[in-house]
mmCIF file of C-alpha atoms and ligand atoms in Angstrom:
data_model
loop_
_atom_site.group_PDB
_atom_site.id
_atom_site.type_symbol
_atom_site.label_atom_id
_atom_site.label_comp_id
_atom_site.label_asym_id
_atom_site.label_seq_id
_atom_site.Cartn_x
_atom_site.Cartn_y
_atom_site.Cartn_z
ATOM 1 C CA MET A 1 52.552 -172.749 149.985
ATOM 2 C CA ILE A 2 53.009 -175.792 148.008
ATOM 3 C CA GLN A 3 52.648 -179.003 149.982
ATOM 4 C CA THR A 4 54.045 -182.401 149.188
ATOM 5 C CA GLY A 5 51.042 -185.542 148.492
ATOM 6 C CA GLU A 6 51.673 -186.586 152.181
ATOM 7 C CA ASN A 7 51.792 -183.289 153.766
ATOM 8 C CA SER A 8 48.274 -182.095 152.074
ATOM 9 C CA GLN A 9 46.810 -185.615 153.122
ATOM 10 C CA THR A 10 48.201 -184.902 156.607
ATOM 11 C CA SER A 11 46.779 -181.677 156.916
ATOM 12 C CA ARG A 12 43.414 -182.630 155.275
ATOM 13 C CA ARG A 13 42.988 -185.534 157.969
ATOM 14 C CA LEU A 14 43.830 -183.062 160.696
ATOM 15 C CA GLU A 15 41.172 -180.255 159.400
ATOM 16 C CA GLN A 16 38.644 -183.054 159.438
ATOM 17 C CA ALA A 17 39.203 -184.141 162.740
ATOM 18 C CA GLN A 18 39.546 -180.284 164.049
ATOM 19 C CA GLN A 19 35.912 -180.140 162.859
ATOM 20 C CA ASP A 20 34.643 -183.526 164.310
ATOM 21 C CA PHE A 21 36.016 -183.150 167.777
ATOM 22 C CA ASP A 22 34.208 -180.741 170.269
ATOM 23 C CA GLY A 23 35.737 -179.253 173.700
ATOM 24 C CA PRO A 24 38.871 -177.588 174.841
ATOM 25 C CA VAL A 25 41.348 -179.942 173.258
ATOM 26 C CA HIS A 26 44.308 -179.441 171.271
ATOM 27 C CA LEU A 27 45.033 -181.768 168.306
ATOM 28 C CA SER A 28 48.044 -182.555 166.240
ATOM 29 C CA GLN A 29 49.967 -184.980 164.391
ATOM 30 C CA PRO A 30 53.307 -185.502 165.788
ATOM 31 C CA TYR A 31 54.251 -188.258 162.792
ATOM 32 C CA PRO A 32 53.121 -186.614 159.744
ATOM 33 C CA GLY A 33 51.277 -189.208 157.548
ATOM 34 C CA ALA A 34 51.188 -191.736 160.250
ATOM 35 C CA PRO A 35 49.166 -192.986 163.190
ATOM 36 C CA PRO A 36 48.429 -191.638 165.656
ATOM 37 C CA LEU A 37 46.414 -188.512 166.096
ATOM 38 C CA TRP A 38 47.555 -186.720 169.519
ATOM 39 C CA ILE A 39 44.955 -185.072 171.558
ATOM 40 C CA GLU A 40 45.535 -183.006 174.525
ATOM 41 C CA PRO A 41 43.138 -181.064 176.874
ATOM 42 C CA THR A 42 43.742 -176.897 177.016
ATOM 43 C CA ASP A 43 41.540 -176.164 180.102
ATOM 44 C CA THR A 44 41.813 -177.374 183.672
ATOM 45 C CA LYS A 45 38.803 -179.395 184.226
ATOM 46 C CA LEU A 46 39.342 -181.750 181.581
ATOM 47 C CA ARG A 47 43.267 -182.127 183.200
ATOM 48 C CA THR A 48 42.105 -182.713 186.407
ATOM 49 C CA SER A 49 38.295 -184.257 186.545
ATOM 50 C CA ILE A 50 37.632 -188.008 185.647
ATOM 51 C CA GLU A 51 34.005 -187.203 185.419
ATOM 52 C CA ALA A 52 34.692 -184.430 182.659
ATOM 53 C CA ALA A 53 37.213 -186.513 181.401
ATOM 54 C CA ALA A 54 34.534 -189.305 180.691
ATOM 55 C CA GLU A 55 31.842 -187.165 179.423
ATOM 56 C CA TRP A 56 33.863 -185.474 177.017
ATOM 57 C CA MET A 57 35.037 -189.144 175.637
ATOM 58 C CA SER A 58 31.396 -190.046 175.682
ATOM 59 C CA ARG A 59 30.010 -186.867 174.080
ATOM 60 C CA ASN A 60 33.160 -187.315 171.105
ATOM 61 C CA HIS A 61 32.625 -190.834 170.221
ATOM 62 C CA ASP A 62 31.552 -190.705 166.932
ATOM 63 C CA ALA A 63 34.874 -188.304 166.196
ATOM 64 C CA ILE A 64 37.126 -190.984 167.989
ATOM 65 C CA GLU A 65 35.739 -193.564 165.915
ATOM 66 C CA ARG A 66 35.866 -191.414 162.579
ATOM 67 C CA ALA A 67 39.828 -190.440 163.586
ATOM 68 C CA LEU A 68 40.395 -194.261 164.519
ATOM 69 C CA LEU A 69 39.803 -195.018 160.583
ATOM 70 C CA SER A 70 41.431 -191.846 159.348
ATOM 71 C CA PHE A 71 44.832 -191.809 161.423
ATOM 72 C CA GLY A 72 45.000 -195.370 162.419
ATOM 73 C CA GLY A 73 45.035 -194.473 166.288
ATOM 74 C CA VAL A 74 44.331 -191.894 168.878
ATOM 75 C CA PHE A 75 46.414 -190.881 171.776
ATOM 76 C CA TRP A 76 45.699 -188.564 174.666
ATOM 77 C CA ARG A 77 48.223 -187.000 177.047
ATOM 78 C CA GLY A 78 47.349 -184.704 179.889
ATOM 79 C CA PHE A 79 43.700 -186.629 180.735
ATOM 80 C CA PRO A 80 43.399 -187.207 184.479
ATOM 81 C CA ALA A 81 44.028 -191.128 184.046
ATOM 82 C CA ALA A 82 45.169 -192.562 187.401
ATOM 83 C CA GLY A 83 44.716 -195.878 187.493
ATOM 84 C CA THR A 84 42.805 -198.845 186.176
ATOM 85 C CA ASP A 85 39.651 -197.814 187.069
ATOM 86 C CA ASP A 86 39.901 -194.470 185.272
ATOM 87 C CA PHE A 87 41.182 -196.252 182.167
ATOM 88 C CA ILE A 88 38.047 -198.259 182.091
ATOM 89 C CA GLN A 89 35.755 -195.518 182.563
ATOM 90 C CA LEU A 90 37.466 -193.791 179.904
ATOM 91 C CA MET A 91 37.139 -196.489 177.345
ATOM 92 C CA GLU A 92 33.693 -197.400 178.445
ATOM 93 C CA ARG A 93 32.070 -196.315 175.286
ATOM 94 C CA PHE A 94 33.800 -199.025 173.228
ATOM 95 C CA GLU A 95 32.754 -202.518 173.010
ATOM 96 C CA PRO A 96 34.747 -205.229 174.762
ATOM 97 C CA TYR A 97 36.156 -208.001 172.492
ATOM 98 C CA SER A 98 33.534 -210.501 173.093
ATOM 99 C CA LYS A 99 35.662 -213.656 172.648
ATOM 100 C CA GLY A 100 38.133 -212.562 175.095
ATOM 101 C CA TYR A 101 42.039 -213.689 174.950
ATOM 102 C CA SER A 102 41.833 -217.209 175.356
ATOM 103 C CA GLY A 103 44.099 -218.657 172.880
ATOM 104 C CA GLY A 104 46.570 -215.754 172.826
ATOM 105 C CA THR A 105 50.316 -216.139 172.621
ATOM 106 C CA SER A 106 50.959 -213.724 174.937
ATOM 107 C CA ASP A 107 51.663 -214.358 178.859
ATOM 108 C CA ARG A 108 49.049 -211.632 180.130
ATOM 109 C CA LYS A 109 46.684 -212.047 182.805
ATOM 110 C CA ALA A 110 43.744 -210.026 183.653
ATOM 111 C CA ILE A 111 43.797 -206.891 186.211
ATOM 112 C CA LYS A 112 40.260 -206.009 186.538
ATOM 113 C CA GLY A 113 37.058 -206.292 184.554
ATOM 114 C CA GLN A 114 38.123 -206.114 180.749
ATOM 115 C CA ALA A 115 41.879 -204.711 181.865
ATOM 116 C CA MET A 116 44.961 -206.785 181.378
ATOM 117 C CA GLU A 117 48.395 -206.573 181.804
ATOM 118 C CA ALA A 118 50.033 -205.937 178.319
ATOM 119 C CA THR A 119 52.412 -208.771 178.599
ATOM 120 C CA ARG A 120 54.617 -210.607 180.719
ATOM 121 C CA THR A 121 56.972 -211.280 177.942
ATOM 122 C CA PRO A 122 60.594 -210.644 179.717
ATOM 123 C CA PRO A 123 61.674 -207.075 179.326
ATOM 124 C CA HIS A 124 64.657 -208.118 177.457
ATOM 125 C CA VAL A 125 62.712 -209.246 174.651
ATOM 126 C CA TYR A 126 61.681 -206.896 171.562
ATOM 127 C CA ILE A 127 58.160 -207.531 171.061
ATOM 128 C CA GLN A 128 58.149 -207.410 167.173
ATOM 129 C CA LEU A 129 55.448 -205.400 165.234
ATOM 130 C CA HIS A 130 52.094 -207.114 165.054
ATOM 131 C CA GLN A 131 48.339 -206.636 164.595
ATOM 132 C CA GLU A 132 46.659 -208.104 167.956
ATOM 133 C CA MET A 133 45.781 -211.828 167.389
ATOM 134 C CA SER A 134 45.876 -211.850 163.805
ATOM 135 C CA TYR A 135 46.756 -215.543 163.962
ATOM 136 C CA MET A 136 43.303 -216.356 164.583
ATOM 137 C CA PRO A 137 40.619 -216.254 162.625
ATOM 138 C CA SER A 138 38.726 -214.004 164.418
ATOM 139 C CA ASN A 139 40.464 -210.598 166.379
ATOM 140 C CA PRO A 140 39.505 -207.743 168.074
ATOM 141 C CA ARG A 141 38.568 -204.386 166.225
ATOM 142 C CA ALA A 142 40.814 -202.084 168.380
ATOM 143 C CA LEU A 143 43.067 -202.188 171.337
ATOM 144 C CA ALA A 144 43.637 -199.439 173.784
ATOM 145 C CA PHE A 145 47.029 -198.880 175.882
ATOM 146 C CA TYR A 146 47.220 -197.252 179.266
ATOM 147 C CA CYS A 147 50.512 -196.419 180.675
ATOM 148 C CA LYS A 148 50.397 -196.641 184.672
ATOM 149 C CA GLN A 149 53.966 -196.496 185.093
ATOM 150 C CA PRO A 150 56.940 -196.106 182.354
ATOM 151 C CA SER A 151 59.945 -198.314 182.351
ATOM 152 C CA ALA A 152 63.123 -196.755 183.832
ATOM 153 C CA THR A 153 64.778 -197.072 180.480
ATOM 154 C CA GLY A 154 63.367 -198.317 176.775
ATOM 155 C CA GLY A 155 60.163 -200.127 177.022
ATOM 156 C CA GLU A 156 58.512 -197.962 174.279
ATOM 157 C CA THR A 157 55.845 -199.350 172.377
ATOM 158 C CA VAL A 158 56.416 -198.959 168.687
ATOM 159 C CA LEU A 159 53.839 -198.675 166.144
ATOM 160 C CA CYS A 160 53.380 -199.098 162.142
ATOM 161 C CA ASP A 161 51.111 -197.955 159.592
ATOM 162 C CA MET A 162 50.130 -201.053 157.850
ATOM 163 C CA ARG A 163 48.258 -198.630 154.679
ATOM 164 C CA GLY A 164 51.047 -199.316 151.968
ATOM 165 C CA LEU A 165 53.144 -202.114 153.546
ATOM 166 C CA LEU A 166 51.950 -204.914 151.833
ATOM 167 C CA GLU A 167 52.781 -203.195 148.346
ATOM 168 C CA GLU A 168 56.847 -202.674 149.716
ATOM 169 C CA ILE A 169 56.437 -206.545 149.727
ATOM 170 C CA PRO A 170 58.629 -208.196 146.785
ATOM 171 C CA GLN A 171 56.257 -209.421 144.480
ATOM 172 C CA ASP A 172 57.183 -213.223 144.700
ATOM 173 C CA LEU A 173 56.824 -213.023 148.608
ATOM 174 C CA ARG A 174 53.978 -210.814 148.240
ATOM 175 C CA ARG A 175 52.495 -213.693 146.344
ATOM 176 C CA LYS A 176 53.029 -216.525 148.965
ATOM 177 C CA PHE A 177 51.332 -214.508 151.600
ATOM 178 C CA GLU A 178 48.193 -214.390 149.178
ATOM 179 C CA GLU A 179 48.082 -217.493 147.983
ATOM 180 C CA TYR A 180 48.983 -219.769 150.834
ATOM 181 C CA GLY A 181 48.301 -217.582 153.670
ATOM 182 C CA ALA A 182 49.642 -218.394 157.323
ATOM 183 C CA GLU A 183 49.851 -221.379 159.859
ATOM 184 C CA TYR A 184 50.388 -221.112 163.674
ATOM 185 C CA VAL A 185 51.213 -223.915 165.572
ATOM 186 C CA ARG A 186 51.596 -223.606 169.687
ATOM 187 C CA ASN A 187 52.320 -226.433 172.138
ATOM 188 C CA LEU A 188 51.477 -225.915 175.840
ATOM 189 C CA ARG A 189 52.744 -228.913 178.344
ATOM 190 C CA SER A 190 50.827 -230.409 180.855
ATOM 191 C CA ALA A 191 51.581 -228.828 184.480
ATOM 192 C CA ASP A 192 51.384 -232.363 185.577
ATOM 193 C CA VAL A 193 53.997 -233.841 183.711
ATOM 194 C CA ASP A 194 57.403 -233.295 185.164
ATOM 195 C CA ASP A 195 59.378 -233.496 181.606
ATOM 196 C CA PHE A 196 61.934 -231.623 179.983
ATOM 197 C CA ARG A 197 59.477 -228.806 179.329
ATOM 198 C CA ALA A 198 59.000 -228.063 182.614
ATOM 199 C CA ARG A 199 62.146 -226.647 182.712
ATOM 200 C CA PRO A 200 61.928 -222.511 183.381
ATOM 201 C CA GLU A 201 64.445 -221.711 181.022
ATOM 202 C CA LEU A 202 62.605 -223.296 178.154
ATOM 203 C CA ARG A 203 59.709 -220.797 178.900
ATOM 204 C CA HIS A 204 57.019 -223.402 177.648
ATOM 205 C CA PRO A 205 53.762 -222.688 179.141
ATOM 206 C CA SER A 206 51.416 -225.115 180.526
ATOM 207 C CA TRP A 207 48.077 -225.294 179.048
ATOM 208 C CA GLN A 208 46.535 -225.555 182.604
ATOM 209 C CA TYR A 209 48.481 -221.874 183.346
ATOM 210 C CA ARG A 210 47.433 -220.282 179.768
ATOM 211 C CA PHE A 211 43.605 -221.353 180.157
ATOM 212 C CA GLU A 212 43.138 -221.134 183.910
ATOM 213 C CA THR A 213 41.630 -224.553 183.906
ATOM 214 C CA ASP A 214 42.517 -228.165 184.627
ATOM 215 C CA ASP A 215 39.721 -229.104 182.574
ATOM 216 C CA ARG A 216 40.554 -230.411 179.164
ATOM 217 C CA ASP A 217 37.318 -230.385 177.416
ATOM 218 C CA ASP A 218 36.870 -226.775 178.572
ATOM 219 C CA VAL A 219 40.335 -225.847 176.659
ATOM 220 C CA SER A 220 39.003 -228.025 173.629
ATOM 221 C CA SER A 221 35.603 -226.118 173.537
ATOM 222 C CA GLN A 222 37.342 -222.604 173.920
ATOM 223 C CA LEU A 223 39.577 -223.332 171.120
ATOM 224 C CA ALA A 224 37.224 -224.864 168.864
ATOM 225 C CA GLU A 225 35.093 -221.951 169.282
ATOM 226 C CA ARG A 226 38.418 -219.653 168.311
ATOM 227 C CA GLY A 227 38.655 -222.011 165.187
ATOM 228 C CA ALA A 228 41.586 -223.831 166.385
ATOM 229 C CA GLN A 229 42.461 -227.229 165.698
ATOM 230 C CA CYS A 230 43.222 -229.241 168.704
ATOM 231 C CA ASP A 231 45.521 -232.256 169.153
ATOM 232 C CA TRP A 232 46.180 -233.485 173.021
ATOM 233 C CA HIS A 233 49.163 -235.785 173.093
ATOM 234 C CA ASP A 234 49.819 -238.976 175.328
ATOM 235 C CA ASP A 235 52.179 -236.701 177.553
ATOM 236 C CA GLY A 236 49.321 -234.739 178.484
ATOM 237 C CA SER A 237 50.517 -231.765 176.187
ATOM 238 C CA LEU A 238 48.402 -229.808 173.774
ATOM 239 C CA THR A 239 49.095 -229.022 170.128
ATOM 240 C CA PHE A 240 46.652 -226.430 168.652
ATOM 241 C CA CYS A 241 46.993 -224.726 165.180
ATOM 242 C CA THR A 242 45.325 -221.965 163.348
ATOM 243 C CA ARG A 243 45.434 -221.337 159.505
ATOM 244 C CA THR A 244 44.205 -218.129 158.387
ATOM 245 C CA PRO A 245 44.942 -215.734 155.333
ATOM 246 C CA ALA A 246 47.918 -213.552 155.572
ATOM 247 C CA ILE A 247 46.002 -210.550 153.957
ATOM 248 C CA THR A 248 43.034 -208.878 154.584
ATOM 249 C CA VAL A 249 40.793 -206.374 153.043
ATOM 250 C CA HIS A 250 39.846 -203.598 155.965
ATOM 251 C CA PRO A 251 35.969 -203.840 156.073
ATOM 252 C CA GLN A 252 35.230 -200.160 156.277
ATOM 253 C CA THR A 253 38.277 -198.687 154.372
ATOM 254 C CA GLY A 254 39.023 -201.393 151.671
ATOM 255 C CA ASP A 255 42.382 -201.027 152.301
ATOM 256 C CA ARG A 256 44.719 -204.482 151.114
ATOM 257 C CA LEU A 257 46.218 -205.233 154.315
ATOM 258 C CA TYR A 258 49.329 -207.310 155.552
ATOM 259 C CA PHE A 259 47.763 -209.225 158.288
ATOM 260 C CA ASN A 260 49.622 -211.907 159.988
ATOM 261 C CA GLN A 261 52.234 -212.522 162.193
ATOM 262 C CA LEU A 262 54.587 -214.959 160.431
ATOM 263 C CA ASN A 263 57.238 -212.059 161.055
ATOM 264 C CA SER A 264 56.535 -211.570 164.470
ATOM 265 C CA GLN A 265 56.288 -215.303 166.030
ATOM 266 C CA ILE A 266 58.860 -216.911 164.018
ATOM 267 C CA GLN A 267 61.645 -218.403 166.089
ATOM 268 C CA ASN A 268 65.218 -217.768 164.636
ATOM 269 C CA THR A 269 68.337 -216.449 165.743
ATOM 270 C CA TYR A 270 67.550 -212.960 164.493
ATOM 271 C CA THR A 271 64.499 -212.961 166.851
ATOM 272 C CA ILE A 272 65.211 -215.043 169.447
ATOM 273 C CA GLY A 273 69.233 -214.981 169.593
ATOM 274 C CA GLU A 274 71.624 -217.316 169.012
ATOM 275 C CA GLU A 275 71.826 -218.736 172.716
ATOM 276 C CA ARG A 276 68.039 -219.444 172.848
ATOM 277 C CA GLU A 277 67.621 -220.798 169.563
ATOM 278 C CA ALA A 278 70.796 -223.182 170.405
ATOM 279 C CA LEU A 279 69.025 -224.010 173.629
ATOM 280 C CA LEU A 280 65.882 -224.641 172.094
ATOM 281 C CA GLN A 281 67.643 -226.704 169.189
ATOM 282 C CA GLU A 282 69.334 -228.924 171.843
ATOM 283 C CA HIS A 283 65.858 -229.959 173.530
ATOM 284 C CA TYR A 284 63.289 -230.136 170.894
ATOM 285 C CA ASP A 285 63.645 -232.650 168.034
ATOM 286 C CA ASP A 286 61.197 -230.937 165.979
ATOM 287 C CA THR A 287 60.671 -227.122 165.678
ATOM 288 C CA LEU A 288 56.867 -228.116 165.558
ATOM 289 C CA ASN A 289 57.168 -229.337 169.418
ATOM 290 C CA ARG A 290 58.668 -226.006 170.688
ATOM 291 C CA PRO A 291 56.002 -223.290 172.362
ATOM 292 C CA PHE A 292 55.981 -221.570 168.942
ATOM 293 C CA ALA A 293 56.256 -222.448 165.059
ATOM 294 C CA VAL A 294 55.137 -220.678 161.779
ATOM 295 C CA ARG A 295 55.015 -221.800 158.441
ATOM 296 C CA PHE A 296 53.158 -220.696 155.391
ATOM 297 C CA GLY A 297 49.612 -222.466 155.207
ATOM 298 C CA ASN A 298 50.501 -224.721 152.567
ATOM 299 C CA GLY A 299 53.094 -226.208 154.934
ATOM 300 C CA ASP A 300 55.934 -224.505 153.189
ATOM 301 C CA PRO A 301 58.782 -222.767 155.475
ATOM 302 C CA PHE A 302 58.970 -219.250 156.362
ATOM 303 C CA THR A 303 62.432 -218.728 155.681
ATOM 304 C CA ASP A 304 64.981 -216.747 157.298
ATOM 305 C CA GLU A 305 65.637 -214.761 154.320
ATOM 306 C CA GLU A 306 61.845 -214.237 153.855
ATOM 307 C CA TYR A 307 61.434 -213.038 157.532
ATOM 308 C CA LEU A 308 64.817 -210.680 156.777
ATOM 309 C CA ILE A 309 63.073 -208.944 153.800
ATOM 310 C CA VAL A 310 59.540 -208.025 156.053
ATOM 311 C CA HIS A 311 61.248 -207.241 159.066
ATOM 312 C CA GLU A 312 63.326 -204.625 157.387
ATOM 313 C CA ILE A 313 60.009 -202.929 156.075
ATOM 314 C CA PHE A 314 58.358 -202.869 159.163
ATOM 315 C CA GLU A 315 61.493 -201.558 160.836
ATOM 316 C CA ALA A 316 61.991 -198.790 158.424
ATOM 317 C CA ARG A 317 58.077 -197.746 158.630
ATOM 318 C CA LYS A 318 58.639 -198.162 163.031
ATOM 319 C CA ILE A 319 57.641 -195.164 164.950
ATOM 320 C CA VAL A 320 59.260 -195.467 168.519
ATOM 321 C CA PHE A 321 56.573 -194.103 170.878
ATOM 322 C CA PRO A 322 57.796 -193.323 174.516
ATOM 323 C CA TRP A 323 55.247 -193.240 177.446
ATOM 324 C CA GLN A 324 54.257 -191.105 180.418
ATOM 325 C CA ALA A 325 52.192 -191.858 183.345
ATOM 326 C CA GLY A 326 48.602 -191.340 182.456
ATOM 327 C CA ASP A 327 48.946 -191.995 178.506
ATOM 328 C CA ILE A 328 46.220 -193.682 176.417
ATOM 329 C CA MET A 329 46.507 -195.054 173.016
ATOM 330 C CA LEU A 330 43.938 -196.531 171.123
ATOM 331 C CA LEU A 331 44.775 -198.187 167.742
ATOM 332 C CA GLU A 332 42.842 -199.274 164.840
ATOM 333 C CA ASN A 333 44.206 -202.913 164.860
ATOM 334 C CA LYS A 334 44.412 -203.863 161.302
ATOM 335 C CA LEU A 335 45.541 -200.237 160.381
ATOM 336 C CA THR A 336 48.156 -199.915 162.914
ATOM 337 C CA ALA A 337 50.377 -202.592 164.354
ATOM 338 C CA HIS A 338 52.187 -202.256 167.588
ATOM 339 C CA GLY A 339 54.986 -203.897 169.587
ATOM 340 C CA ARG A 340 57.321 -203.183 172.527
ATOM 341 C CA HIS A 341 61.177 -202.380 172.940
ATOM 342 C CA PRO A 342 63.498 -203.643 175.665
ATOM 343 C CA PHE A 343 63.255 -202.505 179.230
ATOM 344 C CA THR A 344 64.671 -201.999 182.346
ATOM 345 C CA GLY A 345 62.974 -200.963 185.660
ATOM 346 C CA GLU A 346 59.322 -201.409 186.551
ATOM 347 C CA ARG A 347 57.038 -200.733 183.438
ATOM 348 C CA ASP A 348 53.325 -200.982 184.018
ATOM 349 C CA VAL A 349 51.159 -200.542 180.879
ATOM 350 C CA GLN A 350 47.584 -202.170 180.600
ATOM 351 C CA VAL A 351 45.533 -203.521 177.795
ATOM 352 C CA MET A 352 42.121 -203.589 176.733
ATOM 353 C CA ILE A 353 40.453 -205.014 173.174
ATOM 354 C CA PHE A 354 37.558 -204.098 171.962
ATOM 355 C CA ASP A 355 35.097 -205.562 169.090
HETATM 356 FE FE1 LIG B 401 50.208 -207.109 171.095
#
């Protein structure tokens, strides 16, 4: 049988994984040429005993690490993960991300140990494809999601294979990413000041809430440690800013990869809708005072037109990934981007980030 380049690469990867993994599991790659490697247990013990599953995970740790690099992600369905404790136990061989999530943009709180809520971003919001904390000078190597409860409708995690994406960006725009890098500006209000930003519909969080402290020095030192510049204002609010390259070379695979969040953090009518954009325009005199702002690292705007070019490339490569309760997915953070579709109902997806 003659195979196309992509098909033969897909089957080579799968053959390699079949050699690497040990035990009663079935391996497949449901989205040819794209993440993740899909793993299902084929015997009752592995399906029902958390001890057996944890032992299998530990024994296959090296194979999981290799698959993470070759597929960009690994997915487990049918393993007995009934709650956060099981999720933590199954992921115990992975090193927690030492810097934690301080300064992160998503509204999420710890659940237990290293496990966090995936996000409190409202259900109607489409969280665009992004690589975790790529707006920070340091960021996690990998992240794992665990679905405790899928939403009634929507709520799929979306994935994007980042290998080859950069090359699809037109050369002029690619050069801007390469030369200028990216800048992210965040403003957090003070919980002690009752100004317009305290209006709930603006969703302008306070630094006290986000950093879980009232101590400015503590916040400043956490941000300095993360490589962010801090600016405290007379009204008690805090602006902090990070500037990073927009492209990275993968330390193991050598792939040159798009690695920034200009397209996922930009606030415009396409990303936040006309109504919210009008609300923000009405209240903020400068886009840089808003809760989020992005631009190129040289101060040039990342325009709506440029956003649309990148957005369409991401959307054309997007994989829509529906959850079932008990599913776990591990992603290599540089090789695979993730996002979330809007949803209805209760959705409980938890996350851990790893070094
Ligand atoms: Fe994320």
